[in-house]
Amino acid sequence: MNFGNLFKIAVKALGNNKMRGFLTMLGVIIGVASVITMLAIGQGTKKSIQSEISEMGSNMIMIHPGGDMRGGVRLNSDEMESLKLKDFNDIRNNTKYVKYVSPMVNSAAQAVYGANNTPTTVYGVNLDYLDIRNYAVEAGDVFSDQDIKVAAKVCLIGKTVADELFPDGTSPVGKVIRFGTIPFRVVGLLESKGYNSMGMDQDNMIIAPYTTVQKRILAITHVQEIICSALSEEYTDQAIDEISSILRVNHKLKETDEDDFTIRSQQEISDMLNNTTNMLTILLSAVAGISLLVGGIGIMNIMYVSVTERTKEIGLRMSIGAKGRDILAQFLIEAVLISVTGGVIGVLFGVAASLVVNFAAHFPIFIQPWSVVLSFAVCTLTGVFFGWYPARKASMLDPIDAIRYE
Amino acid sequence: MKEVIRLENIKRNFIVGDETVHALRGVSFTINEGEFVTIMGTSGSGKSTLLNILGCLDTPTEGEYYLDGTAVSTMNKNQRAALRNRKIGFVFQNYNLLPKTTAIENVELPLMYSPGISAAQRKERAIEALKSVGLGDRLMHKSNQMSGGQMQRVAIARALVNNPAVILADEATGNLDTRTSFEVLVLFQQLHESGRTIIFVTHNPEISRYSSRNITLRDGHVTDDVYNGNILCAAEALSRMPQPEE
């Protein structure tokens, strides 16, 4: 008995029961389509978060003052003044794995130009900051080291600030804006970066020399944050170790003391977000997988009924020379055909549904080839697995009883 | 004359609960090529059991059965399936055609299970078989678009398509009205004339008058085995019947 003939027989048998075949398939179609769609949404979310993280500046390391204990009370870490410029200088001069490093102090206030004003934040940093965060200058220039030295009142402004203050579209470069009460000369306009994954507008900012923000706005000598980037992503851990040991020495911490600072890397954040999205993907796929399982049980159910209903046909086939394994193969092929056809349609539906989700809800989607291959393989296995029992039952029938079955 | 079927003291017991039912209690006969044998018996006579054994669907508890020279009783299921496929053509009382399937596809079915026959050969032989039963103009009709007589003729074509050693008919006219029964009987007589070996199991004594030999079973024994010296012509009987009302 050759496979081609069995295949023809199975196709023919399915063709005789199109409606039933279709309804059985529907379970698989829905299962596969939802698996594909859910994976596409999960993967899409993950990918968009990843790309936004790398846009934010990959291999970024952020150093914040840690919460300290004073008389048993843990203090708000934002109020700590433990990070000093010396820490920044030491990190810059004494590390091997740190590429860029910038102190950071910031202050929020209204920016004003003429009759226009907008709430924004000024970030006091050095020029490394632009490299760490992947900012580029669209028009004008950056401020100079000399500006930092003399705490010059110069700044770079983000697109959002520029749009708010200069709604008529004139170039802000060279204009003098006020931040609170302090006038700043705009030396450059930053290229737009859009919103990050947390929904923060990365263009609503002013960048000024850190010395200016420290002295002229905040009147402080410490820094609120130090931001660095490792040589590359794989050196992040080494860089963190170096920074940590420098800070511990500078802050005169004993072996047993806790760090009075916290170091967070982009890596960490990206790992955390990845974990979250992975969880989401697993959850969604599990739900989708259950519908695929239900679809598979649908196949088993229908094949089982079909075997009982077609007992006479099986008896006939056996009496004219079909062997048990021919019957087994026929019913297995039928089950697999249902599941694979359902799988193909399901993949198409899934891809279409994903695109609809993307189009209608602007949800990021990403259809990974493996998810298609996987759901396809699962489909075939579902067919074999759930088709096996009914097919086996059919093949075990006694032709004498089967042919006289009413 | 070539011997097609040889039964040697066939016994078949069934165990039902604690009891043993002796369905066949030692049946022996031989059938030669070209014979048209009717096997008669009331229900419970062992007729069906004998048919199952003759059709290689069942094996005897004791005794030996040679089909076309091959010993069947020691064969396993798969061997018997292959043997049925090559040597036996079944015709059932209720036709047993595949539903919603054309005449050609129904007739092709036994060839689908026999290795080494191409699709083209299959079709050619199916058409040939259908023509020989007078359905050359109904090749593409589906089984649910045919009358009982036509369906039975498709079933006979299906039994012929493998060129079997023996055609086994089980009450093949049982579901048909008298006129159609005779039409089918004419067909069997034609097959007989062309040299086919036919075994026709029935409880209708009238049919035995159209066969060349009649074996009667009773309580698992052959009680009667007579050659028919005066075979009636079914075609003649048919022509004497009143024409169906149009």
XYZ file of C-alpha atoms in Angstrom:
652
model
C 0.000 0.000 0.000
C 1.628 3.194 -0.995
C 1.364 6.455 0.842
C 0.091 8.375 -2.185
C -3.023 6.219 -2.394
C -3.683 6.498 1.322
C -3.310 10.224 1.013
C -5.863 10.320 -1.812
C -8.247 8.173 0.206
C -7.924 10.465 3.219
C -8.425 13.616 1.155
C -11.476 12.052 -0.454
C -12.919 11.056 2.912
C -12.418 14.578 4.230
C -13.973 16.005 1.092
C -17.099 14.006 1.806
C -17.523 15.826 5.081
C -16.480 19.371 4.343
C -18.590 21.124 6.947
C -17.460 18.851 9.727
C -13.857 19.081 8.606
C -14.085 22.842 8.552
C -15.619 23.072 12.005
C -12.954 20.774 13.397
C -10.336 22.863 11.681
C -11.797 25.991 13.211
C -10.542 24.927 16.625
C -7.031 24.567 15.264
C -7.315 27.765 13.233
C -8.282 29.778 16.281
C -5.604 28.086 18.374
C -2.789 28.707 15.925
C -3.937 32.196 15.032
C -4.024 33.191 18.669
C -0.608 31.655 19.332
C 0.865 33.588 16.420
C -0.854 36.830 17.353
C 0.029 36.599 21.030
C 3.648 35.788 20.260
C 3.761 38.619 17.738
C 2.442 41.065 20.312
C 4.771 39.750 23.023
C 7.814 39.788 20.780
C 6.836 43.162 19.340
C 6.616 44.706 22.782
C 9.930 43.194 23.750
C 11.617 44.385 20.596
C 10.297 47.899 20.858
C 11.386 48.116 24.472
C 14.817 46.828 23.518
C 15.218 49.309 20.729
C 14.101 52.157 22.953
C 16.540 51.103 25.608
C 19.398 51.131 23.167
C 18.147 54.509 21.922
C 18.323 55.755 25.475
C 21.958 54.801 25.320
C 23.072 51.243 25.638
C 25.706 50.203 28.183
C 24.676 53.160 30.293
C 25.517 53.063 34.001
C 23.764 55.355 36.472
C 25.125 56.149 39.912
C 22.749 57.576 42.482
C 23.411 58.358 46.093
C 22.072 55.554 48.234
C 19.722 55.871 51.118
C 21.695 56.189 54.311
C 20.783 55.382 57.861
C 20.943 58.199 60.384
C 20.051 57.069 63.867
C 18.041 54.153 62.553
C 16.075 56.209 60.049
C 16.593 55.453 56.416
C 16.805 58.726 54.568
C 15.474 59.611 51.166
C 18.299 58.965 48.758
C 17.457 62.065 46.714
C 18.364 64.270 49.649
C 21.751 62.704 50.111
C 24.722 64.759 49.123
C 27.200 61.918 49.091
C 28.212 62.111 45.417
C 30.877 64.733 44.886
C 32.719 66.099 41.918
C 35.782 64.248 43.203
C 33.927 60.982 42.625
C 33.258 62.036 39.071
C 36.888 63.045 38.470
C 38.195 59.807 39.957
C 35.868 57.721 37.817
C 36.983 59.671 34.778
C 40.682 59.311 35.518
C 41.070 55.966 37.245
C 38.943 53.465 35.359
C 39.737 51.195 32.462
C 36.261 50.050 31.464
C 34.415 53.342 31.580
C 34.287 55.206 28.308
C 32.230 58.306 29.031
C 31.337 59.834 32.340
C 29.300 62.870 33.203
C 28.067 64.375 36.455
C 24.429 65.306 36.486
C 22.439 67.882 38.390
C 18.989 68.902 37.354
C 16.349 71.411 38.140
C 12.813 71.892 36.941
C 11.285 75.270 36.161
C 9.543 77.264 33.441
C 11.568 78.150 30.379
C 10.538 81.504 28.971
C 11.109 83.267 25.675
C 9.169 86.415 24.994
C 5.512 85.672 25.592
C 5.980 81.907 25.430
C 6.849 79.622 28.291
C 6.930 75.911 28.984
C 7.701 73.731 31.983
C 10.885 71.773 31.521
C 13.956 70.414 33.228
C 17.479 71.614 32.878
C 20.148 68.950 33.056
C 23.561 70.088 34.125
C 26.081 67.768 32.524
C 29.320 67.715 30.584
C 29.708 66.895 26.921
C 30.118 63.146 27.519
C 26.419 63.118 28.346
C 25.482 63.571 24.710
C 27.473 60.457 23.792
C 26.109 58.428 26.684
C 22.499 59.218 25.851
C 22.979 59.242 22.087
C 21.894 62.832 21.658
C 22.961 64.655 18.540
C 22.912 68.324 17.737
C 20.656 69.300 14.879
C 21.515 72.979 14.595
C 24.175 75.172 16.174
C 26.906 73.660 18.294
C 27.577 72.174 21.695
C 28.974 74.230 24.541
C 32.696 74.066 25.147
C 34.907 72.871 28.013
C 35.645 76.518 28.604
C 31.909 77.116 29.148
C 31.980 74.419 31.814
C 34.998 75.909 33.485
C 33.479 79.383 33.778
C 29.924 78.188 34.414
C 28.733 80.001 31.308
C 25.033 80.559 30.870
C 24.719 78.645 27.640
C 22.468 75.716 26.809
C 21.261 73.182 24.276
C 17.517 72.808 24.012
C 15.359 69.861 23.008
C 12.855 69.910 20.213
C 9.805 70.137 22.462
C 11.183 73.154 24.286
C 12.133 74.787 20.999
C 8.656 74.176 19.573
C 6.989 75.656 22.639
C 9.211 78.718 22.865
C 9.563 79.362 19.149
C 6.180 78.354 17.743
C 6.760 80.357 14.555
C 9.642 78.077 13.654
C 12.483 80.595 13.924
C 15.811 79.046 14.807
C 16.436 79.176 18.553
C 20.207 79.169 18.059
C 21.741 82.349 19.309
C 18.569 83.478 21.121
C 18.543 84.100 24.838
C 15.873 82.294 26.809
C 15.185 82.458 30.492
C 15.097 79.462 32.756
C 13.328 80.667 35.817
C 14.992 84.008 36.248
C 18.347 83.130 34.737
C 19.024 83.968 31.105
C 20.666 81.279 28.928
C 22.000 81.706 25.452
C 20.900 78.822 23.224
C 23.960 77.487 21.418
C 22.409 74.424 19.852
C 19.231 72.522 19.098
C 19.111 68.792 19.887
C 17.898 66.258 17.393
C 14.516 64.799 18.323
C 14.493 61.428 20.095
C 10.771 61.121 20.741
C 9.221 59.297 23.664
C 10.986 56.514 25.484
C 9.388 53.249 26.578
C 8.290 54.785 29.869
C 6.341 57.419 27.973
C 8.774 60.191 28.816
C 9.324 62.911 26.265
C 13.055 62.844 25.678
C 12.940 66.154 23.857
C 11.492 68.190 26.687
C 14.832 69.171 28.167
C 17.523 71.757 28.360
C 21.167 70.747 28.623
C 23.580 73.139 30.255
C 27.089 72.866 31.759
C 26.848 71.179 35.154
C 28.845 73.945 36.758
C 26.258 76.482 35.659
C 23.360 74.466 37.089
C 25.286 73.786 40.317
C 26.325 77.345 40.960
C 23.740 79.567 39.326
C 20.543 77.569 39.785
C 20.881 75.089 42.640
C 23.749 76.609 44.606
C 25.201 73.223 45.544
C 28.621 71.630 45.265
C 27.644 67.983 45.198
C 26.223 66.162 42.187
C 22.875 64.417 42.136
C 23.863 61.639 39.841
C 26.815 60.397 37.869
C 26.120 58.831 34.555
C 28.660 56.716 32.652
C 28.893 54.325 29.817
C 30.995 51.181 29.741
C 33.389 50.492 26.887
C 30.796 48.163 25.530
C 27.904 46.155 26.880
C 29.954 43.122 27.898
C 32.236 45.272 30.084
C 29.323 46.674 32.058
C 29.983 44.434 35.057
C 33.697 45.248 35.189
C 32.927 48.942 34.900
C 30.436 48.686 37.750
C 33.058 46.942 39.914
C 35.641 49.641 39.208
C 33.205 52.438 39.952
C 32.020 50.724 43.072
C 35.535 50.330 44.483
C 36.461 53.945 43.706
C 33.321 55.232 45.400
C 33.825 53.018 48.456
C 37.353 54.364 48.882
C 36.275 57.970 48.318
C 33.393 57.656 50.766
C 35.662 55.963 53.320
C 33.385 52.981 53.730
C 34.579 50.100 55.886
C 34.501 46.456 54.695
C 31.294 45.885 56.587
C 29.496 49.042 55.527
C 26.712 49.049 53.010
C 27.221 51.021 49.819
C 25.970 54.569 50.230
C 25.248 54.728 46.529
C 23.382 52.630 44.032
C 24.644 51.704 40.626
C 22.147 50.711 38.015
C 23.012 49.756 34.533
C 20.958 49.896 31.415
C 21.684 46.192 31.198
C 19.859 45.669 34.436
C 16.890 47.715 33.358
C 16.795 45.995 30.020
C 17.019 42.592 31.726
C 14.201 43.544 34.016
C 12.034 44.769 31.190
C 12.913 41.693 29.163
C 11.859 39.503 32.036
C 8.595 41.353 32.271
C 7.877 41.097 28.574
C 8.960 37.466 28.563
C 6.478 36.794 31.328
C 3.857 38.564 29.288
C 4.725 36.509 26.227
C 4.630 33.274 28.184
C 1.309 34.187 29.718
C -0.223 35.118 26.388
C 1.182 32.018 24.712
C -0.111 29.823 27.496
C -3.603 31.174 26.980
C -3.230 30.710 23.238
C -1.735 27.266 23.761
C -4.790 26.221 25.721
C -7.006 27.126 22.801
C -4.732 25.038 20.587
C -5.118 22.166 23.025
C -8.883 22.558 22.925
C -8.636 22.497 19.147
C -6.675 19.270 19.374
C -9.279 17.709 21.615
C -11.850 18.808 19.044
C -9.946 16.788 16.454
C -9.889 13.763 18.713
C -13.579 14.107 19.416
C -14.523 14.382 15.759
C -12.205 11.612 14.655
C -13.624 9.415 17.364
C -17.192 10.062 16.236
C -16.073 9.648 12.675
C -14.622 6.203 13.380
C -17.868 5.048 14.965
C -19.918 6.571 12.206
C -17.793 5.068 9.478
C -17.457 1.628 11.028
C -19.180 0.086 8.038
C -16.869 1.854 5.636
C -13.888 0.614 7.607
C -15.319 -2.898 7.466
C -15.705 -2.627 3.718
C -12.191 -1.321 3.241
C -10.836 -4.170 5.326
C -12.843 -6.799 3.495
C -11.550 -5.651 0.141
C -7.986 -5.814 1.362
C -7.094 -2.852 3.567
C -4.740 -3.878 6.355
C -5.043 -2.527 9.881
C -2.123 -0.223 9.273
C -3.760 1.153 6.117
C -6.800 2.136 8.146
C -4.592 3.550 10.880
C -2.671 5.576 8.325
C -5.833 6.817 6.659
C -7.331 8.161 9.867
C -4.019 9.594 11.014
C -3.567 11.345 7.691
C -7.093 12.715 7.985
C -6.365 14.053 11.454
C -3.035 15.517 10.404
C -4.576 17.035 7.283
C -7.212 18.729 9.387
C -4.659 20.039 11.830
C -2.084 21.081 9.227
C -4.648 22.762 6.971
C -6.048 24.431 10.057
C -2.473 25.353 10.928
C -1.820 26.995 7.561
C -5.062 28.954 7.706
C -4.356 29.761 11.350
C -0.910 31.124 10.492
C -2.421 33.339 7.804
C -5.153 34.499 10.167
C -2.616 35.056 12.934
C -0.383 37.160 10.711
C -3.395 39.104 9.471
C -4.683 39.616 13.017
C -1.242 40.780 14.134
C -1.147 43.314 11.318
C -4.635 44.497 12.234
C -3.553 44.911 15.861
C -0.540 46.852 14.669
C -2.598 48.996 12.312
C -5.624 49.636 14.484
C -4.083 49.784 17.952
C -0.568 50.894 16.955
C 0.725 48.087 19.064
C 4.225 47.026 18.120
C 4.237 43.524 16.655
C 7.003 41.280 15.526
C 6.303 37.921 13.921
C 9.232 35.675 14.510
C 9.768 32.942 11.931
C 10.249 30.402 14.705
C 6.821 31.121 16.126
C 5.304 30.212 12.769
C 7.426 27.081 12.498
C 6.651 26.191 16.091
C 2.897 26.506 15.820
C 3.064 24.529 12.628
C 5.011 21.739 14.271
C 2.679 21.805 17.264
C -0.254 21.502 14.866
C 1.120 18.452 13.154
C 1.932 16.878 16.484
C -1.556 17.740 17.709
C -2.986 15.948 14.695
C -0.854 12.870 15.252
C -1.324 12.868 19.003
C -5.075 13.379 19.065
C -5.653 11.422 15.877
C -3.753 8.418 17.113
C -6.276 6.995 19.528
C -9.293 7.088 17.204
C -7.169 5.859 14.293
C -5.890 2.984 16.378
C -9.431 2.157 17.386
C -10.429 2.078 13.734
C -7.535 -0.140 12.770
C -8.377 -2.643 15.510
C -11.919 -3.189 14.284
C -12.841 -6.685 13.260
C -13.955 -6.558 9.628
C -16.689 -9.138 10.275
C -18.343 -6.996 12.918
C -17.592 -3.736 11.165
C -19.157 -4.666 7.848
C -22.417 -5.680 9.536
C -22.444 -2.693 11.880
C -25.688 -0.766 11.677
C -10.837 -28.545 -13.742
C -8.862 -26.309 -11.461
C -9.747 -26.403 -7.804
C -10.405 -22.909 -6.425
C -11.711 -23.708 -2.978
C -11.046 -26.708 -0.800
C -12.480 -27.045 2.691
C -11.186 -29.901 4.826
C -13.254 -30.686 7.880
C -13.716 -27.058 8.889
C -14.851 -26.484 12.449
C -15.508 -23.132 13.995
C -16.346 -22.703 17.650
C -17.263 -19.511 19.398
C -16.980 -19.087 23.104
C -19.926 -17.126 24.412
C -19.670 -16.709 28.151
C -19.063 -20.174 29.551
C -20.570 -21.982 26.603
C -18.943 -23.079 23.395
C -21.103 -22.599 20.342
C -20.288 -24.945 17.476
C -21.135 -22.886 14.434
C -19.472 -25.254 11.987
C -19.068 -28.891 12.917
C -16.875 -30.254 10.171
C -17.594 -28.876 6.734
C -15.765 -30.260 3.706
C -16.258 -29.549 0.035
C -14.338 -28.347 -2.970
C -15.379 -25.845 -5.571
C -13.839 -25.863 -9.018
C -13.143 -22.953 -11.259
C -16.194 -21.780 -13.169
C -18.809 -23.065 -10.754
C -21.786 -20.959 -9.637
C -22.541 -22.301 -6.177
C -25.383 -21.193 -3.975
C -24.994 -21.856 -0.270
C -28.333 -22.061 1.457
C -29.399 -22.427 5.007
C -31.697 -20.947 7.554
C -30.391 -18.490 10.063
C -28.275 -20.295 12.646
C -27.189 -22.876 10.111
C -23.606 -21.581 10.083
C -24.018 -19.857 6.746
C -22.509 -16.551 7.825
C -19.638 -18.225 9.656
C -18.861 -20.230 6.561
C -19.000 -17.092 4.439
C -16.573 -15.342 6.788
C -14.162 -18.235 6.525
C -14.509 -18.497 2.764
C -13.921 -14.757 2.573
C -10.756 -15.030 4.686
C -12.298 -12.655 7.216
C -12.180 -15.412 9.818
C -10.077 -18.521 10.353
C -11.421 -21.944 11.306
C -10.862 -23.378 14.781
C -9.985 -26.691 13.164
C -9.476 -27.938 9.644
C -7.843 -26.374 6.633
C -9.033 -24.058 3.956
C -7.180 -23.754 0.653
C -8.023 -20.769 -1.487
C -6.581 -21.081 -4.977
C -3.972 -23.471 -3.557
C -3.001 -21.314 -0.570
C -3.567 -22.526 2.994
C -5.434 -19.767 4.817
C -5.931 -20.954 8.388
C -2.377 -20.200 9.524
C -2.243 -16.759 7.939
C -2.181 -13.643 10.065
C -4.517 -10.685 9.642
C -2.348 -8.740 7.239
C -1.629 -11.738 5.055
C -5.331 -12.468 4.856
C -6.049 -8.827 3.989
C -3.604 -9.048 1.113
C -5.112 -12.380 0.049
C -8.643 -10.940 0.090
C -7.429 -8.078 -1.987
C -6.069 -10.350 -4.712
C -8.332 -13.392 -4.651
C -11.786 -12.424 -3.450
C -14.459 -10.095 -4.691
C -17.197 -9.350 -2.168
C -20.759 -8.399 -3.033
C -22.843 -7.452 -0.007
C -26.555 -7.312 0.558
C -26.523 -3.580 1.233
C -23.950 -2.775 -1.471
C -21.552 -1.033 0.908
C -20.543 1.658 -1.533
C -18.688 4.681 -0.234
C -21.150 7.554 0.130
C -20.922 10.620 -2.116
C -18.368 8.825 -4.243
C -18.510 8.233 -7.973
C -18.957 4.790 -9.494
C -15.407 4.829 -10.830
C -13.907 5.722 -7.474
C -15.925 3.028 -5.743
C -14.764 0.416 -8.214
C -11.168 1.605 -8.015
C -11.104 1.085 -4.264
C -9.694 -2.474 -4.124
C -6.930 -1.420 -6.515
C -6.035 1.460 -4.194
C -5.007 -1.140 -1.651
C -3.036 -3.271 -4.028
C 0.517 -2.232 -4.678
C 2.030 -1.419 -8.034
C -0.986 -0.243 -9.970
C -0.781 3.214 -11.477
C -3.648 5.691 -11.318
C -4.161 5.388 -15.065
C -4.314 1.586 -14.927
C -6.689 1.811 -12.028
C -9.074 4.031 -13.891
C -8.892 1.942 -17.033
C -9.688 -1.259 -15.175
C -12.504 0.391 -13.232
C -14.109 1.637 -16.441
C -13.724 -1.795 -17.986
C -15.385 -3.437 -14.978
C -18.232 -0.930 -14.978
C -18.805 -1.486 -18.696
C -18.957 -5.227 -18.121
C -21.841 -4.746 -15.661
C -23.623 -2.423 -18.054
C -22.867 0.854 -16.306
C -20.612 2.304 -18.992
C -22.846 5.365 -19.085
C -22.919 5.921 -15.324
C -19.196 6.226 -14.617
C -19.342 9.560 -12.863
C -22.616 9.034 -11.045
C -22.297 9.236 -7.304
C -23.559 6.410 -5.139
C -26.425 8.475 -3.772
C -27.640 9.262 -7.290
C -28.172 5.602 -8.225
C -30.939 3.081 -7.788
C -30.480 -0.063 -5.704
C -29.917 -2.188 -8.796
C -27.325 0.217 -10.126
C -25.566 0.346 -6.788
C -25.434 -3.426 -6.659
C -23.992 -3.505 -10.142
C -21.313 -1.014 -9.079
C -20.591 -3.330 -6.157
C -20.278 -6.260 -8.554
C -17.931 -4.227 -10.758
C -15.896 -3.521 -7.624
C -15.770 -7.248 -6.913
C -14.588 -7.933 -10.462
C -11.968 -5.242 -10.808
C -9.223 -7.227 -9.093
C -9.885 -10.204 -11.320
C -10.406 -12.379 -8.241
C -10.342 -16.159 -8.027
C -13.810 -16.180 -6.526
C -16.726 -13.805 -6.176
C -18.474 -14.069 -2.817
C -21.992 -12.717 -2.790
C -23.794 -12.391 0.522
C -27.549 -12.134 -0.061
C -26.677 -9.939 -3.002
C -30.303 -9.639 -4.095
C -31.739 -9.405 -0.603
C -32.419 -5.667 -0.713
C -33.766 -5.559 -4.254
C -37.270 -5.923 -5.634
C -38.011 -9.006 -7.705
C -37.398 -7.430 -11.063
C -34.100 -5.829 -10.060
C -33.109 -9.066 -8.336
C -33.477 -10.847 -11.624
C -31.486 -8.181 -13.422
C -28.660 -8.780 -10.973
C -29.106 -12.530 -11.310
C -28.789 -12.194 -15.086
C -25.511 -10.432 -14.490
C -24.272 -13.234 -12.227
C -25.244 -15.801 -14.854
C -23.332 -13.819 -17.475
C -20.284 -13.799 -15.209
C -20.721 -17.526 -14.717
C -20.841 -18.072 -18.452
C -17.665 -16.087 -18.901
C -15.949 -18.556 -16.569
C -16.040 -16.793 -13.197
C -16.293 -18.750 -9.984
C -19.204 -17.478 -7.899
C -20.373 -18.375 -4.402
C -23.761 -16.937 -3.614
C -24.930 -17.211 -0.032
C -28.678 -16.856 0.325
C -31.719 -18.116 2.134
C -33.900 -17.685 -0.962
C -34.407 -21.152 -2.479
C -35.447 -19.692 -5.807
C -31.957 -18.461 -6.539
C -30.544 -21.960 -6.349
C -32.490 -22.827 -9.492
C -30.285 -20.423 -11.430
C -26.950 -21.688 -10.100
C -24.956 -24.700 -11.181
C -24.681 -26.240 -7.719
C -26.391 -25.882 -4.401
C -24.938 -26.608 -0.957
C -27.329 -26.633 1.974
C -26.148 -26.109 5.523
C -27.973 -27.103 8.636
C -26.689 -26.874 12.211
C -23.107 -26.568 11.076
C -23.166 -29.540 8.703
C -23.515 -29.799 4.973
C -26.815 -31.641 4.607
C -27.170 -31.439 0.897
C -24.802 -30.835 -2.021
C -26.411 -31.169 -5.456
C -25.471 -30.172 -8.948
C -28.249 -28.461 -10.828
C -29.011 -30.394 -13.975
C -31.535 -27.878 -15.160
C -30.172 -24.344 -14.742
C -32.935 -21.842 -15.373
C -32.167 -18.784 -17.426
C -32.630 -15.586 -15.433
C -32.809 -13.497 -18.596
C -35.736 -15.547 -19.778
C -37.502 -15.210 -16.437
C -36.930 -11.490 -16.592
C -38.386 -11.183 -20.051
C -41.525 -12.993 -18.912
C -42.082 -10.471 -16.124
C -44.544 -7.670 -16.702
C -42.801 -4.468 -17.763
C -42.589 -1.939 -14.943
C -45.152 0.799 -15.213
C -43.666 3.925 -16.646
